[in-house]
Coordinates of C-alpha atoms in Angstrom, one line a residue:
X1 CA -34.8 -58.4 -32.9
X2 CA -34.4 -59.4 -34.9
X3 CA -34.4 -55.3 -34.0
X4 CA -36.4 -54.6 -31.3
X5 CA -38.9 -56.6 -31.4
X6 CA -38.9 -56.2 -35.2
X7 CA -38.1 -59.6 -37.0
X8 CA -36.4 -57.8 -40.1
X9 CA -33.1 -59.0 -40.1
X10 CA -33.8 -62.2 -41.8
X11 CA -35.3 -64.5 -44.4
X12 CA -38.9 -65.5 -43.5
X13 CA -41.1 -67.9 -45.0
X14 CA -44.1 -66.4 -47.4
X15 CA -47.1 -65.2 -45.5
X16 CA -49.7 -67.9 -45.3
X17 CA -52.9 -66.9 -44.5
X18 CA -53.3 -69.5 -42.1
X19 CA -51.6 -69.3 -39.0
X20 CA -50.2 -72.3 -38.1
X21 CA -48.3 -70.1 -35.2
X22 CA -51.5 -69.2 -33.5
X23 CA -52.4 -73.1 -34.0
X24 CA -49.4 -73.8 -32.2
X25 CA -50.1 -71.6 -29.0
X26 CA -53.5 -72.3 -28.9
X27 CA -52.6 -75.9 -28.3
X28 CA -50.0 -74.6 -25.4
X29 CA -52.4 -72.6 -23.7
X30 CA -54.2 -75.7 -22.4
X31 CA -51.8 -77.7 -21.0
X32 CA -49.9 -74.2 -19.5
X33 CA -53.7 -73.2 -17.7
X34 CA -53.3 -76.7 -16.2
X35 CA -50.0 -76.5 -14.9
X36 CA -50.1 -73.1 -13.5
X37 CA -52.3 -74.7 -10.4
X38 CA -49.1 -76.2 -9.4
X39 CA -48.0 -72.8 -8.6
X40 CA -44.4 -72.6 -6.9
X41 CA -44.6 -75.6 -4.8
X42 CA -42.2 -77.5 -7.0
X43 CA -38.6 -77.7 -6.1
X44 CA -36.3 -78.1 -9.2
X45 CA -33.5 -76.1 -8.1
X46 CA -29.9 -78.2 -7.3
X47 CA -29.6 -75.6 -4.4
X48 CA -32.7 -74.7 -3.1
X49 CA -32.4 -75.8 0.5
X50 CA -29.3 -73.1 0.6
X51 CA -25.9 -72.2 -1.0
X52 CA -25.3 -70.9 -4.2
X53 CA -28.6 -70.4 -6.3
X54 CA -29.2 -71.2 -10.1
X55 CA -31.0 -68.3 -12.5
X56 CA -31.8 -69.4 -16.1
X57 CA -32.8 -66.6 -18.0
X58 CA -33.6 -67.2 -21.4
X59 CA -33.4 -63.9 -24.4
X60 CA -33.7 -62.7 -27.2
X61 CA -31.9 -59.7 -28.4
X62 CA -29.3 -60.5 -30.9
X63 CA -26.2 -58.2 -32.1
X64 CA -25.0 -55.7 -30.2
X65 CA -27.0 -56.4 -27.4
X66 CA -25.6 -59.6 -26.8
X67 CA -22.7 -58.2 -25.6
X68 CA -24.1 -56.0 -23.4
X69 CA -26.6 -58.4 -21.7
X70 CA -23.4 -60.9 -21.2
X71 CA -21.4 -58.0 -19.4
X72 CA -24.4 -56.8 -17.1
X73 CA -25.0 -60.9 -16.2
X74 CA -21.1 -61.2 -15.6
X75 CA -21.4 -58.2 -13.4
X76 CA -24.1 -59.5 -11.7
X77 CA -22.4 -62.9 -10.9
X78 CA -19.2 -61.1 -10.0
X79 CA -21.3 -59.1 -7.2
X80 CA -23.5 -62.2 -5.8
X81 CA -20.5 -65.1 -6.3
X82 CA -21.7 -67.7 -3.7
X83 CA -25.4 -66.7 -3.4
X84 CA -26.7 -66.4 -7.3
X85 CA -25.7 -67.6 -10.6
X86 CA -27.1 -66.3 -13.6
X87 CA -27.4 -68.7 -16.8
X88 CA -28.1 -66.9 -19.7
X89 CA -29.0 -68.0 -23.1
X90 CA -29.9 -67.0 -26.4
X91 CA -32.9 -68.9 -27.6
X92 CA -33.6 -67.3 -31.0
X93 CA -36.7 -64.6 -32.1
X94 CA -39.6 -63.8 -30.1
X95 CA -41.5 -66.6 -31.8
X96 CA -38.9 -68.7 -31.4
X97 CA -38.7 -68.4 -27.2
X98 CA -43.0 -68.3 -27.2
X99 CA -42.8 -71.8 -28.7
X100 CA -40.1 -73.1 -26.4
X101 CA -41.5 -71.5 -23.5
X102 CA -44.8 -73.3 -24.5
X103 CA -42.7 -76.7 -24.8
X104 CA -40.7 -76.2 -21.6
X105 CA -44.4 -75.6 -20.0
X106 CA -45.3 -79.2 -21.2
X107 CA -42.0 -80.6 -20.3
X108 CA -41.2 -79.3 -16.9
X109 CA -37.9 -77.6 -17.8
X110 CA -39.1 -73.8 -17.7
X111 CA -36.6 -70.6 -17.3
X112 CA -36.4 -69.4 -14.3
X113 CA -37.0 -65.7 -16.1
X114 CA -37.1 -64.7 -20.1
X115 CA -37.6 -62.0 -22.0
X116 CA -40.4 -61.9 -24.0
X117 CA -41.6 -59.0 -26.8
X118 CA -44.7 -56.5 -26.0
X119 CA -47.5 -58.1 -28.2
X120 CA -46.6 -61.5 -26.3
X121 CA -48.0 -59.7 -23.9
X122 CA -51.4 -61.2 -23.2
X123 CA -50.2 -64.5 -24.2
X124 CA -47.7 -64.4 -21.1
X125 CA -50.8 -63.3 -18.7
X126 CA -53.0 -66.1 -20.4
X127 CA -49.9 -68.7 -19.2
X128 CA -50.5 -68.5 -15.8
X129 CA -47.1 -69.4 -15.5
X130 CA -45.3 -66.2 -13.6
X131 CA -45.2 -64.2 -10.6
X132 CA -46.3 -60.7 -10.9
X133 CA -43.7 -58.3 -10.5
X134 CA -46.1 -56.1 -8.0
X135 CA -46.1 -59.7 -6.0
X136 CA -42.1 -60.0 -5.8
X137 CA -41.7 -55.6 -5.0
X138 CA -43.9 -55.7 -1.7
X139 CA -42.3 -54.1 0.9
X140 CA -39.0 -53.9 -1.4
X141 CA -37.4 -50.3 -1.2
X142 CA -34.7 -51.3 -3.4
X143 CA -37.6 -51.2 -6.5
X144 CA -39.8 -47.9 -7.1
X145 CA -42.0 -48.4 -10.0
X146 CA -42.1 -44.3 -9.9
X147 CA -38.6 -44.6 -11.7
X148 CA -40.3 -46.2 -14.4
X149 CA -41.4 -44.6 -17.3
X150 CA -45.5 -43.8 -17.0
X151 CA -46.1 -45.4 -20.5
X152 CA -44.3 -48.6 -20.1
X153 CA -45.6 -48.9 -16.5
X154 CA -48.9 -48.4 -17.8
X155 CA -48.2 -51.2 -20.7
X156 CA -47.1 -54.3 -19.0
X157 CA -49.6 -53.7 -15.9
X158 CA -53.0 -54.4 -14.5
X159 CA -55.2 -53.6 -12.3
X160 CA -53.5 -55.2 -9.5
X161 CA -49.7 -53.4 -10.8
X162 CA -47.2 -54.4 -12.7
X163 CA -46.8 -58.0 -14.3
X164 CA -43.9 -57.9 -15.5
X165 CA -40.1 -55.7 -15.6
X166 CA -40.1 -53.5 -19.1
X167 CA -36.6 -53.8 -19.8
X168 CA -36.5 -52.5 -23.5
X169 CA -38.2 -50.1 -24.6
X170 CA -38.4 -48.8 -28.6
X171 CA -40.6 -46.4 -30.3
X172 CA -41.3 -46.7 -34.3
X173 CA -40.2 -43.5 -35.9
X174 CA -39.5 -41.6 -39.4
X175 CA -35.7 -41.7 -40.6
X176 CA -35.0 -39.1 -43.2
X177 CA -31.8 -39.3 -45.5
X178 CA -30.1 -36.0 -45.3
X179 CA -28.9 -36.1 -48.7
X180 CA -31.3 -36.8 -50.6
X181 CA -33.8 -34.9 -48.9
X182 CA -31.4 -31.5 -49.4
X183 CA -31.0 -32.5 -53.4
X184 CA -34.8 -32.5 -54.0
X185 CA -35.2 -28.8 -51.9
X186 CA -36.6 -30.4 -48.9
X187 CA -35.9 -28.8 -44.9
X188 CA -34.8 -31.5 -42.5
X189 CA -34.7 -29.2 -40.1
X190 CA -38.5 -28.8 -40.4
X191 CA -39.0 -32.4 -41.4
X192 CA -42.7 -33.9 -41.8
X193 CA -44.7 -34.3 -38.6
X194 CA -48.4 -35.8 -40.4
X195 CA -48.9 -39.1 -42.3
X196 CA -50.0 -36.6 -45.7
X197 CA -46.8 -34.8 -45.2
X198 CA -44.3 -37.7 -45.4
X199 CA -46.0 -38.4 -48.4
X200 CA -45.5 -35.3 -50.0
X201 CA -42.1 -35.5 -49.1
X202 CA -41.5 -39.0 -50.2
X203 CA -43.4 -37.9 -53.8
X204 CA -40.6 -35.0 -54.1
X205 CA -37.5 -37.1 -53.5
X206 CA -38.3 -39.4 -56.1
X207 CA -39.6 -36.9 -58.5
X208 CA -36.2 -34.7 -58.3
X209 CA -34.1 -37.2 -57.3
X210 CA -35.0 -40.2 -59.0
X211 CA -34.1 -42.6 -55.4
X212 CA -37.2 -43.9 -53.6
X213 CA -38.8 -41.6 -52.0
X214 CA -40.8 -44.3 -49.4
X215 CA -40.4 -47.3 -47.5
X216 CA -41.3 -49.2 -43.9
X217 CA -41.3 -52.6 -42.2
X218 CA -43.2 -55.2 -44.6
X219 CA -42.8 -58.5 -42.2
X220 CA -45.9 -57.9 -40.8
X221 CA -48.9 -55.2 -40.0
X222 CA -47.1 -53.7 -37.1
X223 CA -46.8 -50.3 -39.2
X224 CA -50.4 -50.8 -40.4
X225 CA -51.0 -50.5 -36.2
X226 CA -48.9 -47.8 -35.5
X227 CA -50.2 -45.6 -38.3
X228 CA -53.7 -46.4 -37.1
X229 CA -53.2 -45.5 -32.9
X230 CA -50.8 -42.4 -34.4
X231 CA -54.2 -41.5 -35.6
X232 CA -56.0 -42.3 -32.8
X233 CA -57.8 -45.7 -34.3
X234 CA -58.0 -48.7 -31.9
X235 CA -56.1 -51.6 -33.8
X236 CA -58.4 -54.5 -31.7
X237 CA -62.2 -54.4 -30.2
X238 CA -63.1 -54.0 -27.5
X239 CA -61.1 -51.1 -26.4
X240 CA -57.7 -52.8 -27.2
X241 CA -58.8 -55.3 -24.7
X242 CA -57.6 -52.8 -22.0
X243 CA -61.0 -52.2 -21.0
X244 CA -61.9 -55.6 -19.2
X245 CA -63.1 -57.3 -21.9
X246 CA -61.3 -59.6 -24.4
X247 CA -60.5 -59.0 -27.6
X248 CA -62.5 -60.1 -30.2
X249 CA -61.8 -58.3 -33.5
X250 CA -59.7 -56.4 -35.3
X251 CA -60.3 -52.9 -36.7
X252 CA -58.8 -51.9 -40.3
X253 CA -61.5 -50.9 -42.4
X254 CA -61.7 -47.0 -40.6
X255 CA -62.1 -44.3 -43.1
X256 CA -58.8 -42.8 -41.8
X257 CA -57.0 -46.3 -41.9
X258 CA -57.8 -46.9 -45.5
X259 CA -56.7 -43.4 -46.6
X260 CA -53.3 -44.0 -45.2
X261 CA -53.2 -47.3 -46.5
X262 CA -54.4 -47.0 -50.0
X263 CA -51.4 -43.7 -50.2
X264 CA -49.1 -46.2 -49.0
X265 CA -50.4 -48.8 -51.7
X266 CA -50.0 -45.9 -54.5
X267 CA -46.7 -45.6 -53.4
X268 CA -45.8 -49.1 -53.7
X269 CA -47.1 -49.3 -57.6
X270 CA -45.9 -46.5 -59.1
X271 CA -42.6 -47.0 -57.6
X272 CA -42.1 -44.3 -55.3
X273 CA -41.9 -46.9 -52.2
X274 CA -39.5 -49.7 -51.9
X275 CA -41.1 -52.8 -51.0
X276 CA -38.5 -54.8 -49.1
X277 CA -41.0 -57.8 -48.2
X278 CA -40.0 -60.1 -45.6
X279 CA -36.2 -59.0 -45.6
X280 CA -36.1 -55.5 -44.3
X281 CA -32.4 -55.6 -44.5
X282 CA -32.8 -54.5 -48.4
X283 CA -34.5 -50.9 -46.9
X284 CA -31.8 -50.7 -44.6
X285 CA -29.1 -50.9 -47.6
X286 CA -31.1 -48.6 -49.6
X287 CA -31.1 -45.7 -46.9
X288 CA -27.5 -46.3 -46.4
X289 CA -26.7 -46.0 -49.7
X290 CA -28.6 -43.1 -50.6
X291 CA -31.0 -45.0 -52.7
X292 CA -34.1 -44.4 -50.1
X293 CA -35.2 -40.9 -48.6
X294 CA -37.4 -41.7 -45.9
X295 CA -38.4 -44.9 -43.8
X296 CA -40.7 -45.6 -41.3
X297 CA -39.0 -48.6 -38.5
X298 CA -38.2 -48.7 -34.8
X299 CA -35.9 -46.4 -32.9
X300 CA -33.9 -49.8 -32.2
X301 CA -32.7 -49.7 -36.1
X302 CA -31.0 -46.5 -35.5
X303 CA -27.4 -47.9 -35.2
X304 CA -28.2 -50.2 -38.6
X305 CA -29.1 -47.0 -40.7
X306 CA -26.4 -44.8 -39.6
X307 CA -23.5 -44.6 -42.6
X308 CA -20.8 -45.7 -40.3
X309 CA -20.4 -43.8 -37.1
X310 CA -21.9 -40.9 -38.7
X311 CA -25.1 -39.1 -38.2
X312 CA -24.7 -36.4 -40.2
X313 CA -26.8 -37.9 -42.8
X314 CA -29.7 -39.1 -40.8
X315 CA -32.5 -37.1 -39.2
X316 CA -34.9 -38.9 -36.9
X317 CA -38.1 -37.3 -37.3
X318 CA -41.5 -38.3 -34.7
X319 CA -43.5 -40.5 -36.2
X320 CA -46.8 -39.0 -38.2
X321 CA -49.7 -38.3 -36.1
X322 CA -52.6 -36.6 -35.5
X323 CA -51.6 -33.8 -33.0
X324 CA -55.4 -32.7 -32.7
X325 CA -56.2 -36.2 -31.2
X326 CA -55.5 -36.8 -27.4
X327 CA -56.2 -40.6 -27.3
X328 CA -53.9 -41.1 -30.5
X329 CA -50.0 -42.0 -29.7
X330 CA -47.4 -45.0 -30.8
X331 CA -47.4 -47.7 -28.7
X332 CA -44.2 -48.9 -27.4
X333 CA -42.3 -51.8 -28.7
X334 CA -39.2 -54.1 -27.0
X335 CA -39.4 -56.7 -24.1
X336 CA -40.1 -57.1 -21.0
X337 CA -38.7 -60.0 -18.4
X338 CA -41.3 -62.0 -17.1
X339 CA -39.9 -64.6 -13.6
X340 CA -41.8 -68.2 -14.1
X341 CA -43.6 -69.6 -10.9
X342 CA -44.2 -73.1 -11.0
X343 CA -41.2 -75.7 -10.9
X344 CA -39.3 -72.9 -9.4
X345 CA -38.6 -72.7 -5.6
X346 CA -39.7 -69.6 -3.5
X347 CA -35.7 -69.4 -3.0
X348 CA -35.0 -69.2 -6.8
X349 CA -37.7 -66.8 -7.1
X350 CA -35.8 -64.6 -4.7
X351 CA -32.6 -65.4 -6.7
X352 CA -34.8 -64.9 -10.3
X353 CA -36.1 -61.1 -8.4
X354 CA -32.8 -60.0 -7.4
X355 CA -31.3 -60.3 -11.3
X356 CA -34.6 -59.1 -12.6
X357 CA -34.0 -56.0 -10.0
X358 CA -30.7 -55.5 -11.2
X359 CA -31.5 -55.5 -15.0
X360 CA -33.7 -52.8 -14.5
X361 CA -31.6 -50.6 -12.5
X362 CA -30.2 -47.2 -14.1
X363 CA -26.5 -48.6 -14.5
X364 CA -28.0 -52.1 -16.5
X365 CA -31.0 -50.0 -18.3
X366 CA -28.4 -47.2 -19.5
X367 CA -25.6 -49.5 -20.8
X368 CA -27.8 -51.5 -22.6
X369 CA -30.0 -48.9 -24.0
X370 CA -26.7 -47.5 -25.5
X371 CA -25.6 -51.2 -26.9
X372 CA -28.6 -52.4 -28.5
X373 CA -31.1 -48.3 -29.4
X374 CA -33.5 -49.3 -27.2
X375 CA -34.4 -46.5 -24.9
X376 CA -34.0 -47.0 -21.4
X377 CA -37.3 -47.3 -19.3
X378 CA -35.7 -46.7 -15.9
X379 CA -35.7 -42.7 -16.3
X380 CA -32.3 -42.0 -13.8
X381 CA -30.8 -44.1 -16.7
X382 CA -30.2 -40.8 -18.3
X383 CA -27.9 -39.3 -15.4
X384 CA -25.6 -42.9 -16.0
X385 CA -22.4 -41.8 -18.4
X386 CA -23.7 -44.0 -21.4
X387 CA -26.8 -42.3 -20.5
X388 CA -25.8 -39.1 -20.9
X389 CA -24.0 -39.8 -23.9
X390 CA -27.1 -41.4 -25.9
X391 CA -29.1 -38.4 -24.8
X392 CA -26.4 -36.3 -26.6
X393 CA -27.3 -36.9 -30.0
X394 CA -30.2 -35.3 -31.2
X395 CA -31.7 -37.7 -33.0
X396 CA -32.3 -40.1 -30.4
X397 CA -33.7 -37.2 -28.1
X398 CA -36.2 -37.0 -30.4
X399 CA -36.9 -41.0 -29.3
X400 CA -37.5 -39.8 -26.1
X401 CA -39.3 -37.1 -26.7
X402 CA -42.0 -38.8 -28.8
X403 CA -42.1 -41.9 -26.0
X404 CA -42.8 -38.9 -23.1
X405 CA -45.3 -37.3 -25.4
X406 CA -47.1 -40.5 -25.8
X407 CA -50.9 -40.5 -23.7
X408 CA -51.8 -43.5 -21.8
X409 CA -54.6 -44.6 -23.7
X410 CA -56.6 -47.2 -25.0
X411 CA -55.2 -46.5 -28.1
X412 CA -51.7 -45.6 -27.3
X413 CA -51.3 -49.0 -25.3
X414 CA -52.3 -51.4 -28.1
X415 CA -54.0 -54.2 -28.3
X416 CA -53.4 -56.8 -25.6
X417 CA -54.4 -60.6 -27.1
X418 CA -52.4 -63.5 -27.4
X419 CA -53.7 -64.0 -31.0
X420 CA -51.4 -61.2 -32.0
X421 CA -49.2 -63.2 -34.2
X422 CA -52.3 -64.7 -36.5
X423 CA -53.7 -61.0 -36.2
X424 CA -50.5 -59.4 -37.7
X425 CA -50.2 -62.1 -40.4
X426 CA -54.2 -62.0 -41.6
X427 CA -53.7 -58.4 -41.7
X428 CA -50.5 -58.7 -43.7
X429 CA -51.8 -61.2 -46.0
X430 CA -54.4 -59.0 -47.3
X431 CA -52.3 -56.0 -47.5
X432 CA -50.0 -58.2 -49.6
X433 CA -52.9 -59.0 -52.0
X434 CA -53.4 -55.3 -52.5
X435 CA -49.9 -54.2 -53.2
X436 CA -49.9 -56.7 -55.9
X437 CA -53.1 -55.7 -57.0
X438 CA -54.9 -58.8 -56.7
X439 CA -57.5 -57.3 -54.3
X440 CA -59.2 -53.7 -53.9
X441 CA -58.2 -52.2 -50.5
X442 CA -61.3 -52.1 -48.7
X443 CA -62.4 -56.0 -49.6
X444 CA -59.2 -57.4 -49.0
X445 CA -59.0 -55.6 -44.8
X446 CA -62.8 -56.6 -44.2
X447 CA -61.3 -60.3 -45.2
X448 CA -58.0 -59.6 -42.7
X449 CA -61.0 -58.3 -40.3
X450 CA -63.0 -61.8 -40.5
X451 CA -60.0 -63.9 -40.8
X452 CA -58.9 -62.0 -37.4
X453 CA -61.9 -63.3 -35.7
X454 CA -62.0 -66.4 -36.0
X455 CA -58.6 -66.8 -35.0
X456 CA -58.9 -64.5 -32.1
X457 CA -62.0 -66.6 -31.2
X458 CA -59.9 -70.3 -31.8
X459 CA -57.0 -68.5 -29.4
X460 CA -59.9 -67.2 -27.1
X461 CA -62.0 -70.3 -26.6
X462 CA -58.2 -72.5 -26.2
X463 CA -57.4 -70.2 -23.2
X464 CA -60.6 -70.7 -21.5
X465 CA -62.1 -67.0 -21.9

């Protein structure tokens, strides 16, 4: 991800205010919508009418990962040789698969399952193009949902169960440099649990130390949103779109949102914060070289800010929140594996199941939790061996402590809308304009706001809500 759902790892494009990605979708939905009538009827599959059956299965995890999803399909192949053959391929970012998925749609050629990133969320239900997962588990006692944990369960369901199999899970969280926090007099052992408190701390490391005290994910507003649920503030109206109705704005002008924002703005001018911009990879040196005290970024970038093998120098702190506030939490980040329907015989569905099944199972969930810092969301993952030894370090405990911590809420779920990609790049836009000072704070997210939508409405009206 890309880490974890977070596309930091490389160089992207400058942030336009128009979103030519939403574009893009919008013009997939239609066509997808259309085709999703068609159902499963189709039968594309060399080997449907018996023998040895084909599973494409399209991801996206790069790095370590990789690795780990290529053992756990040749393990899978190695148990079902003769009956199911599992494809896999890497098919670039999140963005990246939504766009080929969208093309595939159009061209016939879909997956038979692929792994798609939490905000594409409600674009994925707006397809039409899978089986529910609830569908595919009746009757099966090989798949309890109770093993599940409560908050991803909650995430990628409905009212009906669950759509689709949450096989990564990440949370964002506060990494604290060890050394530097110790040279400016600061406790990591009673490291900062509210927004004003990282702050404070950030302010000190760079006063006494003269490193930057401050930084986070600038790709896009996905930091902007987890501040705001942390705080319990809905990031979309209505209700997230988890109340029944669709999403139809965005929410960023709270008095609570622009305090935190306009500290983090401060930050950023009078060089306390390191702005990394698109290439978050320049944050990650930083930390790693002592140049950077304190970073907010996902629990899957745990293995990237680690000096080496060694953790002595990093302390993973919870996020900042508002304790007070039972509706506030972090909603949770990484994929989930959605099996496509139409063009894709009852048989390979079957097939598409089975792998799906295994994937999530506390063997596949543990061994790539441990490969890629995802945390595993099948809970006996943690009495597997690489299980057990990922819950041995303390800082990633404290990544499953925060995720079990976590409310299901309105606000703790996020907001579920395909427009998310225009959303996160009108809200970035405008928080651009005001780091560089082109735009006052409050003006420049009541623009994001409006921007927001219209997009949302464009997306909206394309899908045929």
């Amino acid at each position: 991800a890309a880490v974890e759902g977070r596309p930091a790892q490389r160089e992207r494009k400058p942030i336009m205010r128009k979103s030519t990605l939403l574009k893009a979708v919008a013009v997939a939905v239609l066509p997808m919508l259309a085709l999703s009538a068609c159902g499963s009827t189709s039968d594309t599959n060399a080997d449907a009418k018996g023998g040895e059956q084909t599973v494409t299965f399209w991801y996206s995890n790069s790095g370590p990962a990789v690795d780990a999803i290529n053992q756990l399909v040749s393990e899978f192949n190695d148990a079902h040789k003769g009956k199911i053959k599992v494809e896999a391929s890497y098919q670039g970012s999140y963005s990246d698969v939504q766009q080929k998925f969208s093309a595939a749609v159009q061209a016939k050629s879909t997956p038979s399952i692929l792994q798609m990133n939490d905000t594409s969320t409600g674009y994925m239900i707006d397809s039409k193009m899978t089986t529910p997962v609830y569908k595919l588990a009746k009757g099966d006692s090989d798949f309890d949902t109770a093993d599940l944990q409560p908050v991803a369960l909650k995430y990628y369901s409905d009212d009906n169960g669950l759509l689709s199999l949450p096989f990564a899970i990440s949370q964002p969280v506060t990494y604290i440099n060890n050394k530097l926090a110790q040279e400016a007099g600061l406790d990591v052992s009673n490291p900062p649990t509210t927004f004003d408190e990282v702050v404070d701390w950030a302010n000190t490391i760079h006063e006494k130390t003269g490193a930057y005290g401050f930084s986070m994910n600038m790709v896009d507003s996905w930091i902007l949103e987890m501040l705001s649920a942390s705080h319990g503030e809905l990031i979309a109206t209505p209700d997230n779109g988890r109340g029944g109705k669709d999403v139809t704005g965005v929410n960023m002008t709270s008095k609570t949102q622009l305090d935190m924002f306009q500290k983090i703005v401060d930050m950023f001018k009078d060089g306390t914060a390191l702005n990394p911009g698109t290439d978050s990879s320049s944050m990650m040196t930083a930390f790693t070289s002592d140049k950077l005290g304190l970073v907010l970024t996902s629990s899957a970038s745990y293995t990237s800010l680690l000096p080496g093998d060694s953790t002595s120098n990093v302390t993973v702190a919870q996020f900042p929140h508002d304790a007070s506030n039972k509706k506030a939490g972090t909603p949770i980040g990484g994929n989930s594996l959605w099996i496509v329907a139409a063009e894709h015989s009852e048989a390979e569905q079957k097939a598409t199941w089975e792998f799906g099944k295994y994937m999530m199972a506390p063997h596949a969930q543990a061994v790539f939790a441990k490969a890629s810092g995802n945390l595993f969301a099948n809970t006996k993952a943690a009495d597997e061996t690489e299980g057990k030894e990922a819950l041995a370090d303390p800082n990633v405990k404290v990544f499953y402590e925060q995720l079990e911590a976590t409310p299901s809420t309105s606000v703790s779920l996020g907001a579920r809308t395909g427009a998310y990609p225009s959303i996160r790049k009108d809200v970035m836009a405008s928080f651009n304009e005001v780091v560089s000072g082109s735009k006052d704070l409050k003006t420049a997210m009541q623009e994001a706001q409006t921007q927001s939508a219209k997009d949302i409405a464009t997306y909206n009206k394309a899908a045929g809500k």
